[in-house]
mmCIF file of C-alpha atoms in Angstrom:
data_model
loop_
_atom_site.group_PDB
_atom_site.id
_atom_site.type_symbol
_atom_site.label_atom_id
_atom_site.label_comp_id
_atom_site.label_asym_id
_atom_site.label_seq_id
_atom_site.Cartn_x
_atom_site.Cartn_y
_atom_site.Cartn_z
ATOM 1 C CA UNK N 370 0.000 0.000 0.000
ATOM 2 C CA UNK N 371 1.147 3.779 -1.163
ATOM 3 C CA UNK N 372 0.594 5.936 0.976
ATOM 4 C CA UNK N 373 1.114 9.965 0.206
ATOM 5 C CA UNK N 374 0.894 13.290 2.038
ATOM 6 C CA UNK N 375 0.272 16.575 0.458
ATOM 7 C CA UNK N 376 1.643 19.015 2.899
ATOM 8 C CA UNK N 377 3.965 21.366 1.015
ATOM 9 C CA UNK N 378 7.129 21.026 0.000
ATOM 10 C CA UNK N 379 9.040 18.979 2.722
ATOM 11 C CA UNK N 380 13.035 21.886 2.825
ATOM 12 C CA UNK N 381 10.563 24.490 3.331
ATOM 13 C CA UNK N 382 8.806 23.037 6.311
ATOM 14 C CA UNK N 383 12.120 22.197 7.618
ATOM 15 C CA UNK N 384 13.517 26.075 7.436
ATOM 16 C CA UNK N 385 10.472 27.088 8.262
ATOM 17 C CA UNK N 386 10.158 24.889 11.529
ATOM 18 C CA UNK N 387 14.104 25.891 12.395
ATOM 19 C CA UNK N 388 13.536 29.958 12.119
ATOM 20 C CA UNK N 389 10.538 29.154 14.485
ATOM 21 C CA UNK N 390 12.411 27.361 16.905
ATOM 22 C CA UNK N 391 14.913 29.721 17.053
ATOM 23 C CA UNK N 392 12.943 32.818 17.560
ATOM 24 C CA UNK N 393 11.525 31.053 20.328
ATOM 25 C CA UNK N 394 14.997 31.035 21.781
ATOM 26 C CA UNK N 395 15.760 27.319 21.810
ATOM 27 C CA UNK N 396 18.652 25.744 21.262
ATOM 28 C CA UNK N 397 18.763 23.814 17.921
ATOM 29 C CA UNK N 398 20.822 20.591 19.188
ATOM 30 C CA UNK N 399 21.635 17.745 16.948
ATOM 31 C CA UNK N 400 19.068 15.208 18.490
ATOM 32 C CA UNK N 401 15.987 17.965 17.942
ATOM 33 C CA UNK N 402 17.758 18.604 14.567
ATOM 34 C CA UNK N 403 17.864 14.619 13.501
ATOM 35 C CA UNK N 404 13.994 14.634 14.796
ATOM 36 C CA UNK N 405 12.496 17.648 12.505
ATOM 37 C CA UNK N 406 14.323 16.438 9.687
ATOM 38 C CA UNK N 407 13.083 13.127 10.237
ATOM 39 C CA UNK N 408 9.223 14.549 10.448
ATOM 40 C CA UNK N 409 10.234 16.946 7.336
ATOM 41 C CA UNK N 410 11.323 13.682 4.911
ATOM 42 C CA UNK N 411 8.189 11.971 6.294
ATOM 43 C CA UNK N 412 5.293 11.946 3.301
ATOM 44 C CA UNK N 413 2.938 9.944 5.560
ATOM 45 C CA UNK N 414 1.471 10.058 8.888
ATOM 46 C CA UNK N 415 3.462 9.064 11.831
ATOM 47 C CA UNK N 416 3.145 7.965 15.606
ATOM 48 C CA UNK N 417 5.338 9.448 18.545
ATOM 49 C CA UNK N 418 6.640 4.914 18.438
ATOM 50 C CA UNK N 419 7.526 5.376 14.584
ATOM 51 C CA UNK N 420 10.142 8.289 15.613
ATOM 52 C CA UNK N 421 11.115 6.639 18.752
ATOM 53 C CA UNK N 422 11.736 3.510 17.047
ATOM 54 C CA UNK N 423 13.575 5.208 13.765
ATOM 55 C CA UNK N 424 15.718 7.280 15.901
ATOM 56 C CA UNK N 425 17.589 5.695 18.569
ATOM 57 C CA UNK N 426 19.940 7.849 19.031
ATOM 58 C CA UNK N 427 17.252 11.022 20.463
ATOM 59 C CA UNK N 428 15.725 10.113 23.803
ATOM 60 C CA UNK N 429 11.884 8.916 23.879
ATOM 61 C CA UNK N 430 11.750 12.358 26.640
ATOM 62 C CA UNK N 431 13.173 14.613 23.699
ATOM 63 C CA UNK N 432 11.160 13.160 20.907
ATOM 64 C CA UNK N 433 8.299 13.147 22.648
ATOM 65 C CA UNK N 434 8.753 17.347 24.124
ATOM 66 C CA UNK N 435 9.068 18.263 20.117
ATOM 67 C CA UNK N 436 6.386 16.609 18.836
ATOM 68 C CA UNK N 437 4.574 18.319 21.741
ATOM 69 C CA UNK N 438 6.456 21.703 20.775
ATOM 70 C CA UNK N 439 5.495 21.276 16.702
ATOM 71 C CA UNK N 440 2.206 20.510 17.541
ATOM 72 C CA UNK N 441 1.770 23.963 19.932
ATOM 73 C CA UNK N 442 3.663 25.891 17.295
ATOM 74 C CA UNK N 443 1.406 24.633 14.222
ATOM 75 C CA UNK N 444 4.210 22.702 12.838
ATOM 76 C CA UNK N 445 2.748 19.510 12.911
ATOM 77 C CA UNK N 446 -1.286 18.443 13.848
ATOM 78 C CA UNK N 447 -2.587 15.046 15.697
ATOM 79 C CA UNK N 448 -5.613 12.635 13.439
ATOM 80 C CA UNK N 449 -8.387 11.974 15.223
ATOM 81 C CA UNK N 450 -9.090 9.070 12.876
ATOM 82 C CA UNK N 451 -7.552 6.171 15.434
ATOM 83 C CA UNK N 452 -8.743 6.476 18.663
ATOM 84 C CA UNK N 453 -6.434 3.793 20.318
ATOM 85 C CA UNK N 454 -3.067 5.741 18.718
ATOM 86 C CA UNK N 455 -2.322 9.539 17.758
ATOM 87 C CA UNK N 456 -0.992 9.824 14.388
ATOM 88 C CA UNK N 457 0.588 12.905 13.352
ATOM 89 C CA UNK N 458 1.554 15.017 9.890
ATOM 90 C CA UNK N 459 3.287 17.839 9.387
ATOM 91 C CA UNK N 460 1.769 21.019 7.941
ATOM 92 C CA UNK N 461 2.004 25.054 8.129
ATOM 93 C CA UNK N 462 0.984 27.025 10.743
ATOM 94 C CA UNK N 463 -2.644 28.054 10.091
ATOM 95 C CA UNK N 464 -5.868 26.806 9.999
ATOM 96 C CA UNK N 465 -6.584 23.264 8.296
ATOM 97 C CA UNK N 466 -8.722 20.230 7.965
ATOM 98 C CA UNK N 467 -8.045 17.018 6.476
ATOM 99 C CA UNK N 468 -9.552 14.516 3.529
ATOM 100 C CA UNK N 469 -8.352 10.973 4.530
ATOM 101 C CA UNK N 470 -8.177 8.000 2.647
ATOM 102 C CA UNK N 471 -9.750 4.394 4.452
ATOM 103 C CA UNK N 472 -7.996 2.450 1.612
ATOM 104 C CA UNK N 473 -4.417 3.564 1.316
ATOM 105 C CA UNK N 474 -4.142 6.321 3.757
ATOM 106 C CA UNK N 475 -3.300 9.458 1.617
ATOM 107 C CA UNK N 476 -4.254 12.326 3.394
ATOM 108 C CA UNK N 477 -4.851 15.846 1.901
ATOM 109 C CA UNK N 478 -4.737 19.411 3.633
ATOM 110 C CA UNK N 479 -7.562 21.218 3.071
ATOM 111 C CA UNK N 480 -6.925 24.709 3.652
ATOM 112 C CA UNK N 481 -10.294 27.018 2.548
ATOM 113 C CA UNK N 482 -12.965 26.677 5.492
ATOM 114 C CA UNK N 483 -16.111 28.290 6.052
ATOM 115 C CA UNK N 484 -17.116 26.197 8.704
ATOM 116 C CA UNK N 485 -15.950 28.638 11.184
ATOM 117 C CA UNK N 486 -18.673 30.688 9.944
ATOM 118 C CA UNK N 487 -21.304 28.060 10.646
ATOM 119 C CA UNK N 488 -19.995 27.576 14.006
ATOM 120 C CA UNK N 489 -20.157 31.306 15.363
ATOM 121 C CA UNK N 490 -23.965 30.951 14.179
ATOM 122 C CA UNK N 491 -24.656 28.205 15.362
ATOM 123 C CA UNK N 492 -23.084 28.617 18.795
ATOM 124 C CA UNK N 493 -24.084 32.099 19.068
ATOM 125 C CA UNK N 494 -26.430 32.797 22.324
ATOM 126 C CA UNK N 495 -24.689 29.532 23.971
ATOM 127 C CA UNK N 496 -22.145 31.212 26.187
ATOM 128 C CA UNK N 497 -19.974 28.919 25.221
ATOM 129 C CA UNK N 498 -16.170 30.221 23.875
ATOM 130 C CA UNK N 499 -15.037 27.774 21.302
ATOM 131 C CA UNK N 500 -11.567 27.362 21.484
ATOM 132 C CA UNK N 501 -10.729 25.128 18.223
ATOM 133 C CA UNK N 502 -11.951 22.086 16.324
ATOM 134 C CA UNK N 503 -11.264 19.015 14.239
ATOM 135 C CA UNK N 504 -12.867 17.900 11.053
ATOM 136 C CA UNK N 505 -11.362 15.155 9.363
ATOM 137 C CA UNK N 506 -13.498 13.483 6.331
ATOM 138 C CA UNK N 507 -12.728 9.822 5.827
ATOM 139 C CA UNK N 508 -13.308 8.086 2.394
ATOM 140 C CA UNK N 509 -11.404 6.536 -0.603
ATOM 141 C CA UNK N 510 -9.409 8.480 -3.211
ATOM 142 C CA UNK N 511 -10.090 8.657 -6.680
ATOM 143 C CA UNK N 512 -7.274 5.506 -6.896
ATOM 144 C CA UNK N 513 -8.818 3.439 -4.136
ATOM 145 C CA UNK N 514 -12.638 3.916 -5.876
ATOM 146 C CA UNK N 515 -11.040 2.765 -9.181
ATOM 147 C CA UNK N 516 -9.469 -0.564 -7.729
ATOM 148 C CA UNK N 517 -12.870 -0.794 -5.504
ATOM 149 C CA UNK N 518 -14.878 -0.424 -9.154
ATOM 150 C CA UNK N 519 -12.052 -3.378 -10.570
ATOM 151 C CA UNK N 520 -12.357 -5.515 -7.990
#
């Protein structure tokens, strides 16, 4: 099974994720540099146990920290679609939502939403603040249908 990520290209996520770090007046050590290139040359999602397991020589404490760190920074964003395991794929900071695939596990970034919109209207009057949320639409990919349709 193929599986493929559209996220953007993978050199500018890395600089991108580096200038962050750096403004945020880290220290860019070796181990937290072998982990971000690691996410960066990923093209699939991964678990916290993938990078563990791939990179023995950074600490399960330090990979663990940066994936929290990318994920507060908008570097990187947790599925929902396993409840028993977080998966995780890089993307830009910003707003997204993502179109998964339940046959070979390509997952796009869908940037446009108007569901934010919908939200403030339909919440309005509630008294309830919204702090975020998650949409993730499952299905099959035009390449998944087409061996669905052949089989």
């Amino acid at each position: 099974m193929q599986h493929h990520l559209t996220t953007g290209v993978a050199e500018h996520w890395l600089v991108g994720v580096e200038q962050s770090f750096r403004q945020a007046h880290l220290r860019w050590t070796p181990p937290r540099r072998a982990i971000v290139a690691w996410i960066a040359a990923r093209s699939v999602p991964f678990t916290a146990e993938d990078l563990v397991a791939d990179l023995a020589r950074s600490s399960r404490a330090t990979s663990y920290r940066m994936i929290e760190w990318l994920r507060g920074a908008g570097w990187i964003t947790r599925l929902h679609s396993d409840p028993r395991q977080h998966a995780y794929i890089r993307i830009g900071p910003g707003h997204h939502h993502h179109l998964l695939c339940i046959g070979c596990g390509m997952t796009r970034i869908v940037q446009a939403c108007t569901i934010d919109q919908s939200l403030e209207r339909m919440i309005a009057g509630t008294d309830f603040a919204i702090q975020g949320h998650v949409l993730e639409f499952f299905g099959l990919c035009k390449q998944c249908q087409h061996e669905c349709v052949v089989q």
